[in-house]
Coordinates of C-alpha atoms and ligand atoms in Angstrom, one line a residue:
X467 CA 0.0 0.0 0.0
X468 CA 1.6 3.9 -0.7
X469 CA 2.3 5.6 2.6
X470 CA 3.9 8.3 1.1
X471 CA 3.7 10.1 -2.1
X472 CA 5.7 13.4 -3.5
X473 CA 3.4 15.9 -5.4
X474 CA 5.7 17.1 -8.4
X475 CA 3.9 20.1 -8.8
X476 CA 2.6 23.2 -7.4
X477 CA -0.6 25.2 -7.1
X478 CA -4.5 24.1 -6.7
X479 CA -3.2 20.8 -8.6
X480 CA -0.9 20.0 -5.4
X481 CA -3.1 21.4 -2.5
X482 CA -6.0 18.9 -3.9
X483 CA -3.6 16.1 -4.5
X484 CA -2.5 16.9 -0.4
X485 CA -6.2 17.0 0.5
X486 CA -6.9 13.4 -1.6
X487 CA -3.8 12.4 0.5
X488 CA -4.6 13.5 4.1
X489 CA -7.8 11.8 3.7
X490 CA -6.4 8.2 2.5
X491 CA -3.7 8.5 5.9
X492 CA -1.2 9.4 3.7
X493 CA 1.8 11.7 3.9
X494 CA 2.2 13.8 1.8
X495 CA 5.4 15.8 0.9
X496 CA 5.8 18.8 -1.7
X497 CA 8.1 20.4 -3.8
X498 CA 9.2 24.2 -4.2
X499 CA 11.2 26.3 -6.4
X500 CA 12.6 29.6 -4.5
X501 CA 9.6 31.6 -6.3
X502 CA 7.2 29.6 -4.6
X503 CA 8.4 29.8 -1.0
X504 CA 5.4 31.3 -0.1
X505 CA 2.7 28.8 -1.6
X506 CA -0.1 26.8 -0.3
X507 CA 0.9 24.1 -0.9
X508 CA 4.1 24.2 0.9
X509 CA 2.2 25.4 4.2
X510 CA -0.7 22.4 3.4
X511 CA 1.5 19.4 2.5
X512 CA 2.7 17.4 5.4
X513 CA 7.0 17.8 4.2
X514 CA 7.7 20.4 1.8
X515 CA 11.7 20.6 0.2
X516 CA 13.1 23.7 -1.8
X517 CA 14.0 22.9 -5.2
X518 CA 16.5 25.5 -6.0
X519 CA 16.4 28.8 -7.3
X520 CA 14.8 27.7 -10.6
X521 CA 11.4 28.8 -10.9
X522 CA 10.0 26.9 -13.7
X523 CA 13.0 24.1 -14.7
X524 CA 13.4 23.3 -11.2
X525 CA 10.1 21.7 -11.9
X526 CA 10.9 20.5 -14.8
X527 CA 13.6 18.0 -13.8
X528 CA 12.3 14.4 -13.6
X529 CA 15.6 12.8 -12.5
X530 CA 16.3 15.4 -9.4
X531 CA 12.2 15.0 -8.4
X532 CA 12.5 11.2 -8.0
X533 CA 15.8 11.1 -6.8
X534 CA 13.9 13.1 -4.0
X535 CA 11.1 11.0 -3.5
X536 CA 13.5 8.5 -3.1
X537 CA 15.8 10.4 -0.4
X538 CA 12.4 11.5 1.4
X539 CA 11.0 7.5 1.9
X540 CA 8.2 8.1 -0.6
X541 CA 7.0 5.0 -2.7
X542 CA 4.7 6.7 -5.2
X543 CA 4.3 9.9 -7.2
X544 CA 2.0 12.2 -8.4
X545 CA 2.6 14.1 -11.6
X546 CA -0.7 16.5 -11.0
X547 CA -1.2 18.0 -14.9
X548 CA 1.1 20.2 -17.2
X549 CA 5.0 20.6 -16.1
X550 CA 6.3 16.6 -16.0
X551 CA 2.9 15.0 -16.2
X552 CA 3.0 13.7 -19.8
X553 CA 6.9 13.0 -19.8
X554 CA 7.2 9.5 -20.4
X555 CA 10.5 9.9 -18.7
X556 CA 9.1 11.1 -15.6
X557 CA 6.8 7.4 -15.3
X558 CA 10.3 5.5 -16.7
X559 CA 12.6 7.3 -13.8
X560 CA 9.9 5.9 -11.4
X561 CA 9.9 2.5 -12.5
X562 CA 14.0 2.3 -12.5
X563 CA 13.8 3.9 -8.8
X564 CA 11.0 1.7 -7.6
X565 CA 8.9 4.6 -6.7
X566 CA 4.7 4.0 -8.0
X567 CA 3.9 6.8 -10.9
X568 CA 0.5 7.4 -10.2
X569 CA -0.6 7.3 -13.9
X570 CA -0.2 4.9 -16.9
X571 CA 2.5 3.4 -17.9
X572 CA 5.5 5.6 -19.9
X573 CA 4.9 3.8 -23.2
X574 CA 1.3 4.8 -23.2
X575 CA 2.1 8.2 -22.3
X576 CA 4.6 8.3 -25.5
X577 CA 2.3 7.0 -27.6
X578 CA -1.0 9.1 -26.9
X579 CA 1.6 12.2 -26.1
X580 CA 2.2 11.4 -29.9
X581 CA -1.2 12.9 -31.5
X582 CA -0.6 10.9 -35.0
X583 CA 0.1 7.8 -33.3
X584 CA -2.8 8.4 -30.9
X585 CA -5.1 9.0 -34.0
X586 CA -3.9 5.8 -35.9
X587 CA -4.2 3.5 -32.7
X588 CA -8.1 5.0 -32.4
X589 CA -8.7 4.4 -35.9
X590 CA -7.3 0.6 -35.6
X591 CA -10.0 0.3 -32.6
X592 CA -12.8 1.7 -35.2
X593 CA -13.1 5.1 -33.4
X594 CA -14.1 7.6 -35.6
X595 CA -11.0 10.6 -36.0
X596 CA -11.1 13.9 -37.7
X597 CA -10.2 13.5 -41.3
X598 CA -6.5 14.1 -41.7
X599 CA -2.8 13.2 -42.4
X600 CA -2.0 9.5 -42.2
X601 CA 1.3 11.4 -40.5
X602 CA 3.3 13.7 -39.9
X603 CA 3.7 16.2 -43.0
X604 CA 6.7 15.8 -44.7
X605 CA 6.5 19.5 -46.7
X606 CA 4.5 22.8 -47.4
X607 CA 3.6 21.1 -51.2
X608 CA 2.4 17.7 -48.9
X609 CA 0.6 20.2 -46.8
X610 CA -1.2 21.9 -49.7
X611 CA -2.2 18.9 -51.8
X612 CA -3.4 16.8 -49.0
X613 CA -5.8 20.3 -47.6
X614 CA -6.8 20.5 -51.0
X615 CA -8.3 16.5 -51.1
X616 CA -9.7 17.4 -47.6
X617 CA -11.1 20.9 -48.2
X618 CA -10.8 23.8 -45.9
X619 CA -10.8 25.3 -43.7
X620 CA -7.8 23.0 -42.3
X621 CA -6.0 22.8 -38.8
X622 CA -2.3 23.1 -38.6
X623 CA -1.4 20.8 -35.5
X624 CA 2.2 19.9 -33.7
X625 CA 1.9 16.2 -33.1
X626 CA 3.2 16.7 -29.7
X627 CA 1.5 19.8 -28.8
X628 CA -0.8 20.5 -25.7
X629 CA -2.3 23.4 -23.7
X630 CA -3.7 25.1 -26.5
X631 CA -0.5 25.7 -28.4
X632 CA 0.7 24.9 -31.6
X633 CA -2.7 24.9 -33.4
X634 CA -3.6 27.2 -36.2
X635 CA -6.5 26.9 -38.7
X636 CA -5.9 27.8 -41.8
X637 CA -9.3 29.1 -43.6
X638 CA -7.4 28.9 -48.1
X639 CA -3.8 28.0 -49.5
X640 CA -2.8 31.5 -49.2
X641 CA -3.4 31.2 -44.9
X642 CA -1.8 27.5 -44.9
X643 CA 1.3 28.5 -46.9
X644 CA 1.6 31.7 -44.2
X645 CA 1.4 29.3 -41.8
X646 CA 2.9 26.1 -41.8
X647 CA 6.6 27.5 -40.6
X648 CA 5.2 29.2 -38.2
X649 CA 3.5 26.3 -36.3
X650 CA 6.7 24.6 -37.4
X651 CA 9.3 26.4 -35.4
X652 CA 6.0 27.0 -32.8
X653 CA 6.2 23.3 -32.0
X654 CA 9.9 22.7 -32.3
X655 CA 10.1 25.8 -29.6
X656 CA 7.2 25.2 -27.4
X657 CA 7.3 21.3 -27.3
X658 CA 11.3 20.1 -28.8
X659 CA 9.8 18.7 -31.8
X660 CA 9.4 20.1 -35.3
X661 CA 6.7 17.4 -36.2
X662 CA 3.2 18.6 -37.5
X663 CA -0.3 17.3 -38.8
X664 CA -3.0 18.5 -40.3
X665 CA -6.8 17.9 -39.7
X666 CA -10.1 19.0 -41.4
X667 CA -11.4 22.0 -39.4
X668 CA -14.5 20.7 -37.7
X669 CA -17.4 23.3 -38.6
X670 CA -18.9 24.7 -35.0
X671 CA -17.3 21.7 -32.9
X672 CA -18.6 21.4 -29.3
X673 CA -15.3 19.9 -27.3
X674 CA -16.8 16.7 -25.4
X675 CA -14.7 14.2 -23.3
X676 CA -14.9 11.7 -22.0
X677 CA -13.3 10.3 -18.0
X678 CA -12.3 7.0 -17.6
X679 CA -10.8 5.0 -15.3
X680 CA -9.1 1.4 -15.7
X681 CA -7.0 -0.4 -13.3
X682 CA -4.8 -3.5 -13.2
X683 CA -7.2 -5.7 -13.5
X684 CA -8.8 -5.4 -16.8
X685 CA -11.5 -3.2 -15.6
X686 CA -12.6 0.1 -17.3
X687 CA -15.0 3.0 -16.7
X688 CA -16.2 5.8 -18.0
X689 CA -17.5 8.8 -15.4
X690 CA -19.8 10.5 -18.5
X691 CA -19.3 13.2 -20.3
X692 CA -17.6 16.8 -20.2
X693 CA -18.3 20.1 -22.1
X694 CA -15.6 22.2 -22.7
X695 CA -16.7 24.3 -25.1
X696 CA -16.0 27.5 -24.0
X697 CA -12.8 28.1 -25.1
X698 CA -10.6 31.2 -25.3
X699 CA -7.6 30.4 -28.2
X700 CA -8.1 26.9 -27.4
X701 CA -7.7 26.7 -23.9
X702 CA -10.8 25.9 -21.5
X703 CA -12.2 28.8 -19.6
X704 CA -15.4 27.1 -18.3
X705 CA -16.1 23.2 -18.4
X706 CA -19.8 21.6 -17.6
X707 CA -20.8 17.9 -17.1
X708 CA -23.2 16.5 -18.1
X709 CA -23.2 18.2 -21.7
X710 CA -26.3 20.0 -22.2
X711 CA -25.6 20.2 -25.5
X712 CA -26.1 16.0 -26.2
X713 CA -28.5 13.5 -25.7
X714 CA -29.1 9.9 -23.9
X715 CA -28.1 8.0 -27.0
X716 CA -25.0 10.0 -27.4
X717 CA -23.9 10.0 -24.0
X718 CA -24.4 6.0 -24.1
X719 CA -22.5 6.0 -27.3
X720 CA -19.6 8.2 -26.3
X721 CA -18.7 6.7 -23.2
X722 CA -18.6 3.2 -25.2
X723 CA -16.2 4.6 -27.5
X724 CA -14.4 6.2 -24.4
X725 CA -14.0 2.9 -23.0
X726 CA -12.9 0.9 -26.4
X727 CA -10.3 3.4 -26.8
X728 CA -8.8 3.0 -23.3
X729 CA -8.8 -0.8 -23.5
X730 CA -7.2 -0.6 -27.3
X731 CA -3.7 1.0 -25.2
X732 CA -4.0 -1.2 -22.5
X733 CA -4.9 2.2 -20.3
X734 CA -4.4 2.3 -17.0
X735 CA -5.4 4.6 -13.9
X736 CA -7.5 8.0 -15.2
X737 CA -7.3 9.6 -18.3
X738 CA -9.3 11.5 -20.6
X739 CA -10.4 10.8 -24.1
X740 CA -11.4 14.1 -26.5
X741 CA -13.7 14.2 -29.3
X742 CA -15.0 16.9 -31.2
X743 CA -19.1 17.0 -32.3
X744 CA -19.8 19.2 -35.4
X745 CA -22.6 20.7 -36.2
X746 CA -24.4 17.4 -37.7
X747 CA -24.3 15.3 -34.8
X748 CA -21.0 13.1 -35.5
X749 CA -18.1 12.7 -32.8
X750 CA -14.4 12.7 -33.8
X751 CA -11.7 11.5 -31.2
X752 CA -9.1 14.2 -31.4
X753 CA -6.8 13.5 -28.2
X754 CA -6.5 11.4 -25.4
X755 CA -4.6 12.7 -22.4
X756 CA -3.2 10.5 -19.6
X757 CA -3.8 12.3 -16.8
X758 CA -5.6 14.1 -14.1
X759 CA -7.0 17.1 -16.2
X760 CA -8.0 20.5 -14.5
X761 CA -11.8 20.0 -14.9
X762 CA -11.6 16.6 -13.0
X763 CA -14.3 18.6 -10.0
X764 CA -17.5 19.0 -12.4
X765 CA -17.0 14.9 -12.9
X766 CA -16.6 14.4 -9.3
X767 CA -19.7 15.8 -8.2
X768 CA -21.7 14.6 -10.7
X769 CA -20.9 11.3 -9.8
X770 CA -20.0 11.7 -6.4
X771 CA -16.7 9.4 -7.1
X772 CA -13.1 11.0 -5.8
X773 CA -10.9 10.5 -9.1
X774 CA -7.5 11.3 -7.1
X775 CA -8.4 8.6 -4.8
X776 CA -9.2 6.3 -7.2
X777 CA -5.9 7.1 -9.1
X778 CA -4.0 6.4 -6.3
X779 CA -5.9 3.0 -5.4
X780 CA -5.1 2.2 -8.9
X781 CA -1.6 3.0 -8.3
X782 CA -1.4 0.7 -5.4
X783 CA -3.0 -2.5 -7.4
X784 CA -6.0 -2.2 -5.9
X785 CA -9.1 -3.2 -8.5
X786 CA -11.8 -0.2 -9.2
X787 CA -13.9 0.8 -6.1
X788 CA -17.0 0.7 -8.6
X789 CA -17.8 -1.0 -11.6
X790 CA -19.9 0.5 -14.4
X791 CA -23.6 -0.3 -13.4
X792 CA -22.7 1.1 -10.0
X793 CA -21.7 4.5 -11.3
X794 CA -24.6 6.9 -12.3
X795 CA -24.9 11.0 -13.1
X796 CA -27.1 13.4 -10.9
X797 CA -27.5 17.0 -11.2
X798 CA -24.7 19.7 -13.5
X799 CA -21.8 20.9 -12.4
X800 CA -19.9 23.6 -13.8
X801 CA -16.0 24.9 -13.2
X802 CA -15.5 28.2 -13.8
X803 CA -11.5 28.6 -14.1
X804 CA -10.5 32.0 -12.1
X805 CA -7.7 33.1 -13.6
X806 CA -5.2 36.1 -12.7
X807 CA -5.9 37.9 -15.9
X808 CA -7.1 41.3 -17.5
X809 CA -10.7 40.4 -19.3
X810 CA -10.5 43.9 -20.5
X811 CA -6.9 44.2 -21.8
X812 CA -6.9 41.0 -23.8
X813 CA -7.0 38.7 -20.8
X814 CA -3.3 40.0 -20.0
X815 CA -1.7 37.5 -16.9
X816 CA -2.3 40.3 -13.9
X817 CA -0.1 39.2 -11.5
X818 CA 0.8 40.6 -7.7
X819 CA -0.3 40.5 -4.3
X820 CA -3.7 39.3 -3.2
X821 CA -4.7 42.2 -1.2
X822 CA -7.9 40.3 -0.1
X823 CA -9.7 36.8 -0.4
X824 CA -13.1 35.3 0.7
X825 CA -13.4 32.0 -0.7
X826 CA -17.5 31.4 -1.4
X827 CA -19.9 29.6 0.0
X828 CA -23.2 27.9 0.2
X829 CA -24.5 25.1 -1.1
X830 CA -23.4 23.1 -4.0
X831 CA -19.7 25.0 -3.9
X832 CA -16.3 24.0 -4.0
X833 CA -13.4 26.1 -4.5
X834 CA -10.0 24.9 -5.1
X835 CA -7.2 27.7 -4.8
X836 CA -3.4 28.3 -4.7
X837 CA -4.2 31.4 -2.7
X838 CA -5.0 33.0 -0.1
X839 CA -4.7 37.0 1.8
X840 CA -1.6 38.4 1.6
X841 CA -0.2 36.0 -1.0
X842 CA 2.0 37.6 -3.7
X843 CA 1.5 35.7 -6.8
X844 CA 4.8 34.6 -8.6
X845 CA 5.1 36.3 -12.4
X846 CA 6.6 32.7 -13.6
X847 CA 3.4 30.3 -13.8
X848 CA 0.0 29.8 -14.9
X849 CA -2.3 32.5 -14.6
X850 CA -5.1 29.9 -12.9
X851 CA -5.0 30.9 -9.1
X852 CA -8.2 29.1 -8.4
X853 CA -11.0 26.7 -9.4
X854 CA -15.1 27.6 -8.8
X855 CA -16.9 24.2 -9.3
X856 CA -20.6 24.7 -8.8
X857 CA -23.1 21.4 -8.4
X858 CA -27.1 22.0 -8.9
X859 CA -29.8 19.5 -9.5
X860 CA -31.1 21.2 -12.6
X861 CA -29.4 23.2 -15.6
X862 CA -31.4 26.5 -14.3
X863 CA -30.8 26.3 -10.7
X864 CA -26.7 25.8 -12.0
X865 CA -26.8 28.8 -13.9
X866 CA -28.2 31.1 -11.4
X867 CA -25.7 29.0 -8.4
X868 CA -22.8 30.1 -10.5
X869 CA -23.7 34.0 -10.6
X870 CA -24.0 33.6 -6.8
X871 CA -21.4 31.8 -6.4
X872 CA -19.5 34.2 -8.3
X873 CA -20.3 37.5 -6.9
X874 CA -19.4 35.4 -3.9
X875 CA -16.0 34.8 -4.4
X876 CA -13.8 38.0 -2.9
X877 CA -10.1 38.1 -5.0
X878 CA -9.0 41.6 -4.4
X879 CA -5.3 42.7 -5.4
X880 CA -5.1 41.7 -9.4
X881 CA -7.9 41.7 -12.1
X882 CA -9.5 38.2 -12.4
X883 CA -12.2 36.5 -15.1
X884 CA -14.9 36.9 -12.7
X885 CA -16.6 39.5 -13.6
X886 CA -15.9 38.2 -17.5
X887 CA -17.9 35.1 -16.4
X888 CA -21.0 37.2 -14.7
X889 CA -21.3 38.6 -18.6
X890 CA -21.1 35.6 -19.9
X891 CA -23.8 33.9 -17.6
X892 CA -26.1 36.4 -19.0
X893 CA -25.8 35.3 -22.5
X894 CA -29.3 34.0 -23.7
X895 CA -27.4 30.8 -26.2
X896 CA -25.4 29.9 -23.3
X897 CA -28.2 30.0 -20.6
X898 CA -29.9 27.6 -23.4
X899 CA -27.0 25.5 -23.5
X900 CA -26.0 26.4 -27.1
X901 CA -22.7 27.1 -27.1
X902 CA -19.5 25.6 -29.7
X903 CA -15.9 26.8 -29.4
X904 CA -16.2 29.7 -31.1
X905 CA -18.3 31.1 -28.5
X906 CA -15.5 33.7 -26.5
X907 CA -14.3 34.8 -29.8
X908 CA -18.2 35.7 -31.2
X909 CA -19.2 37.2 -28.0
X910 CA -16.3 40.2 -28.5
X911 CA -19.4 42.6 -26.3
X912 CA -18.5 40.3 -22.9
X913 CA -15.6 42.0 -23.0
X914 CA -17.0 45.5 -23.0
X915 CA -19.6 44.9 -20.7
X916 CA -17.3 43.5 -18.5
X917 CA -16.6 46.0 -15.3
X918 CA -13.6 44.9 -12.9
X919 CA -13.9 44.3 -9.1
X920 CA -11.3 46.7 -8.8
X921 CA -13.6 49.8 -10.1
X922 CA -16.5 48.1 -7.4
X923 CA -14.3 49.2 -4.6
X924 CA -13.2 52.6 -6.4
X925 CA -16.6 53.4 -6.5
X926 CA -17.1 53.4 -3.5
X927 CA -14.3 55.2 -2.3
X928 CA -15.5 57.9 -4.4
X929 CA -19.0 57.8 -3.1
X930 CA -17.8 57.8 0.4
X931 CA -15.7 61.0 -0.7
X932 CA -18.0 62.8 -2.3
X933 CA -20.4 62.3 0.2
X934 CA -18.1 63.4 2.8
X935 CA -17.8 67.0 0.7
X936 CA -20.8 67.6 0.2
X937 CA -21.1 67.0 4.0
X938 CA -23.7 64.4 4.0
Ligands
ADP1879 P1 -6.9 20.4 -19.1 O1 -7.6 19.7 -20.2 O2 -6.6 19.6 -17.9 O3 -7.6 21.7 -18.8 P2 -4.9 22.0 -20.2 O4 -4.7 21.8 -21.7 O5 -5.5 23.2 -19.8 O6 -5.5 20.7 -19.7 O7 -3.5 21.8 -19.6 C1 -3.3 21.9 -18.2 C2 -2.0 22.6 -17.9 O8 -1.0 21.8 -18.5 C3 -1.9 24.0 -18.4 O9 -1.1 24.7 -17.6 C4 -1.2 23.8 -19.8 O10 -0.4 24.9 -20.1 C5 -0.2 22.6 -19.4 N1 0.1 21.8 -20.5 C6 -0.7 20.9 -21.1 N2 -0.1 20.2 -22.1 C7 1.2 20.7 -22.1 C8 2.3 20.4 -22.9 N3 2.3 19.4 -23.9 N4 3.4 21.1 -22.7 C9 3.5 22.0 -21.7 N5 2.4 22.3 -20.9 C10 1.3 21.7 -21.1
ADP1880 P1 -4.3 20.4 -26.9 O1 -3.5 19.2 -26.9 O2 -3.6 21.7 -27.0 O3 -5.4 20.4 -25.9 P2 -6.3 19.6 -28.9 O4 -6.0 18.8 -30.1 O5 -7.1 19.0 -27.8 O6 -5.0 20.3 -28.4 O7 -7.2 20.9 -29.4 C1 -7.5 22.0 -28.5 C2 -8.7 22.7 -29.0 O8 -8.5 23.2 -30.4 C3 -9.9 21.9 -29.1 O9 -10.6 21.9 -27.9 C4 -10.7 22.7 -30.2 O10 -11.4 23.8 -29.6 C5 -9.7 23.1 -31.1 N1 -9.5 22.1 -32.2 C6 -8.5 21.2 -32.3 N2 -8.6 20.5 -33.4 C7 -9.7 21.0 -34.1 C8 -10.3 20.7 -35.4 N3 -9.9 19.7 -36.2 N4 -11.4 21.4 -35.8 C9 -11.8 22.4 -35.0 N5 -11.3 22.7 -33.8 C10 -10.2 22.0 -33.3
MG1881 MG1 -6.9 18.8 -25.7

């Protein structure tokens, strides 16, 4: 059984994994870089060693982590998501040093990290994929002739890519030829590896996906479906399970597929598979991702089933705590990512000290944060400081929970999404649920509309002064 596990990572991610921990009796220790002497989840975890003056490499280095997991007495690992967490090597280390990577095993990870090999494995299992290169593309002329057989608009994709980066749709030749050296040296910079792909550009795709589960033992689960739809330059601003946006049938249908594609690369512990629905109703896998992702909370409490818990059962050898019949949906959940951004200047990272913080409350609220009063939030990392997940019965009540919730949540000190959100809670096609990917960018008003917490408590400084001249 794990007694111990180090959490290579940082932020919500590690305070969540500490919590999943303390709960199972198990100790937890963290890791910091100099920057992040003053993070939760170095006060939260039960050990907590500095990584050296390296702010974002520091976390970076697979060999020193384990090497510290191994001088510390762990016996397992948790990658959390981003920084090591798809790094084969990370999961190989662990296995050479005997230490439990709490995720699947490294050759999986290659392979699905691999998004033309993860596409051909998919279409070997009869899972439908978004038209596309059988490979990687050898040239520009390649390029050109192959979008011309699949018609655009086309997507320009690195083959290792992720977060968001490295994709770029191309709407004629003239775009594609503009582009393709650009996502070129984009991927050889961002991810070490000049390969690309290129996909048909699904026309008003909804971004549905699907978590599974599978342990040791040959079993494998699906926990429904998520909608991630809402999108800013491809990165997820607001998830929601169950989709509103499909049906029973569909819902049945993807998590089969979900499933088949886990068992087709021997998965094991959770992961995620992605698929794209255009506008007529067909699903596409696009990615899989093997590992915990940041919207894991909406599928928790829909199903009521702890997916860090299970991941590290999994990693112990233990079987599944629940088998498929057992596991059922109830209610919507929706997480609404608070990030430390501008909404106003082009969602510009707004970093500093958080003058003030009231985490909310009430019922069907969870918050999961990397800070807190007083914290001073480092210029080197993700511009997520905190998580809102919000659980109703109904799709109404949810909407109305998350405004609450919302104007509940106090982050004072830097400009956040959170009045961006209120905006866009308003929107009549969201509120009915009718939402694709392209929803931020046609909504350009949200942005105007948009006032900032900041202003709130200007304007009432400026009340309070002009009420004290005019001697009221
Ligand atoms: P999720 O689906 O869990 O929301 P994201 O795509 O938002 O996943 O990624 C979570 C975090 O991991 C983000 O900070 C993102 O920048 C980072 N990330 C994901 N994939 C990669 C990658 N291949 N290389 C570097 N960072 C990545
Ligand atoms: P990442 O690894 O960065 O998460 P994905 O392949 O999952 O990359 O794509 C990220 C997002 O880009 C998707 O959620 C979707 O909004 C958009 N996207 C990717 N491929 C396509 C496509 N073929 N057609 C339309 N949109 C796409
Ligand atoms: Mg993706």
């Amino acid at each position: 059984m794990i007694k111990k596990i180090l959490i290579a990572n940082r932020g919500e991610i590690a305070v969540r994994i500490i919590r999943a921990c303390a709960e199972a009796g198990i100790t937890s220790v963290a890791i910091y870089a100099d920057a992040d002497r003053h993070a939760l989840h170095v006060k939260k975890a039960d050990e907590a060693h500095n990584i050296g003056p390296e702010s974002i490499a520091g976390y970076l280095n697979a060999h020193r982590i384990v090497n510290l997991a191994v001088a510390t007495g762990c016996d397992a690992l948790h990658p959390g998501y981003g920084f090591l967490s798809e790094n084969p090597l990370l999961a190989e280390i662990c296995q050479q040093r005997q230490i439990r990577f709490i995720g699947p095993d490294a050759d999986v990870i290659r392979r699905m990290g691999n998004k033309v090999e993860a596409r051909r494995a998919m279409q070997a299992a009869g899972i439908p994929v978004v038209p596309g290169s059988d490979g990687n593309l050898g040239s520009l002329e390649e390029a050109v002739a192959l979008a011309g057989n699949i018609g655009y608009p086309v997507m320009l994709k690195a083959t290792s890519g992720g977060g968001g980066r490295g994709i770029r749709r191309c709407n004629n030749e003239t775009e594609l030829r503009r582009y393709y050296d650009r996502v070129l040296s984009e991927a050889t910079k961002a991810f070490g590896s000049a390969d690309i792909f290129l996909e048909k550009c699904i026309d008003r795709p909804r971004h549905i996906e699907v978590q599974i589960l599978a342990d040791r033992h040959g079993n494998t689960v699906h926990l429904f479906e998520r909608d991630c739809s809402i999108q800013r330059r491809h990165q997820k601003l607001i998830e929601i399970a169950p989709s509103p946006q499909i049906n029973e049938q569909q819902r049945q249908w993807l998590g089969t597929m979900a499933v088949r594609a886990a068992r087709a690369v021997t998965y094991e512990n959770a992961g995620t598979v992605e698929f794209l629905l255009d506008a007529d109703g067909s699903f596409y896998f696009m990615e899989m991702n093997t590992r915990i992702q940041v919207e894991h909370t909406i599928t928790e409490n829909i199903t009521g089933i702890d997916i860090v818990r299970e991941q590290i059962r999994i990693a112990s050898g233990l079987p599944l705590s629940y088998a498929q019949h057992e596991i059922s949906l109830r209610g919507y959940a929706m997480e609404l990512r608070i990030n430390a951004e501008d909404p106003k200047n082009d969602f510009l990272p707004s970093f500093g000290r958080i003058t003030r913080y009231f985490a909310p409350g009430g019922p069907g609220v969870r918050t999961d944060a990397a800070i807190y009063t007083g914290y001073e939030i480092p210029p080197y990392y993700d511009s997520m400081c905190a998580k809102l997940t919000v659980w109703a019965l109904t799709w109404p009540e949810l909407l109305n929970r998350a405004s609450r919730a919302l104007q509940d949540t106090g982050v004072y000190g830097v400009r956040t999404t959170i009045p961006y959100y209120l905006e866009l809670l308003k929107v009549p096609a969201f509120r009915a649920g009718d939402f694709d990917t392209g929803f931020v960018e046609d909504h350009p008003e949200l942005v105007r509309y948009t006032t900032s917490r900041p202003t709130r408590e200007l304007t009432a400084a400026l009340a309070a002064a002009v009420s004290a001249h005019l001697g009221l």
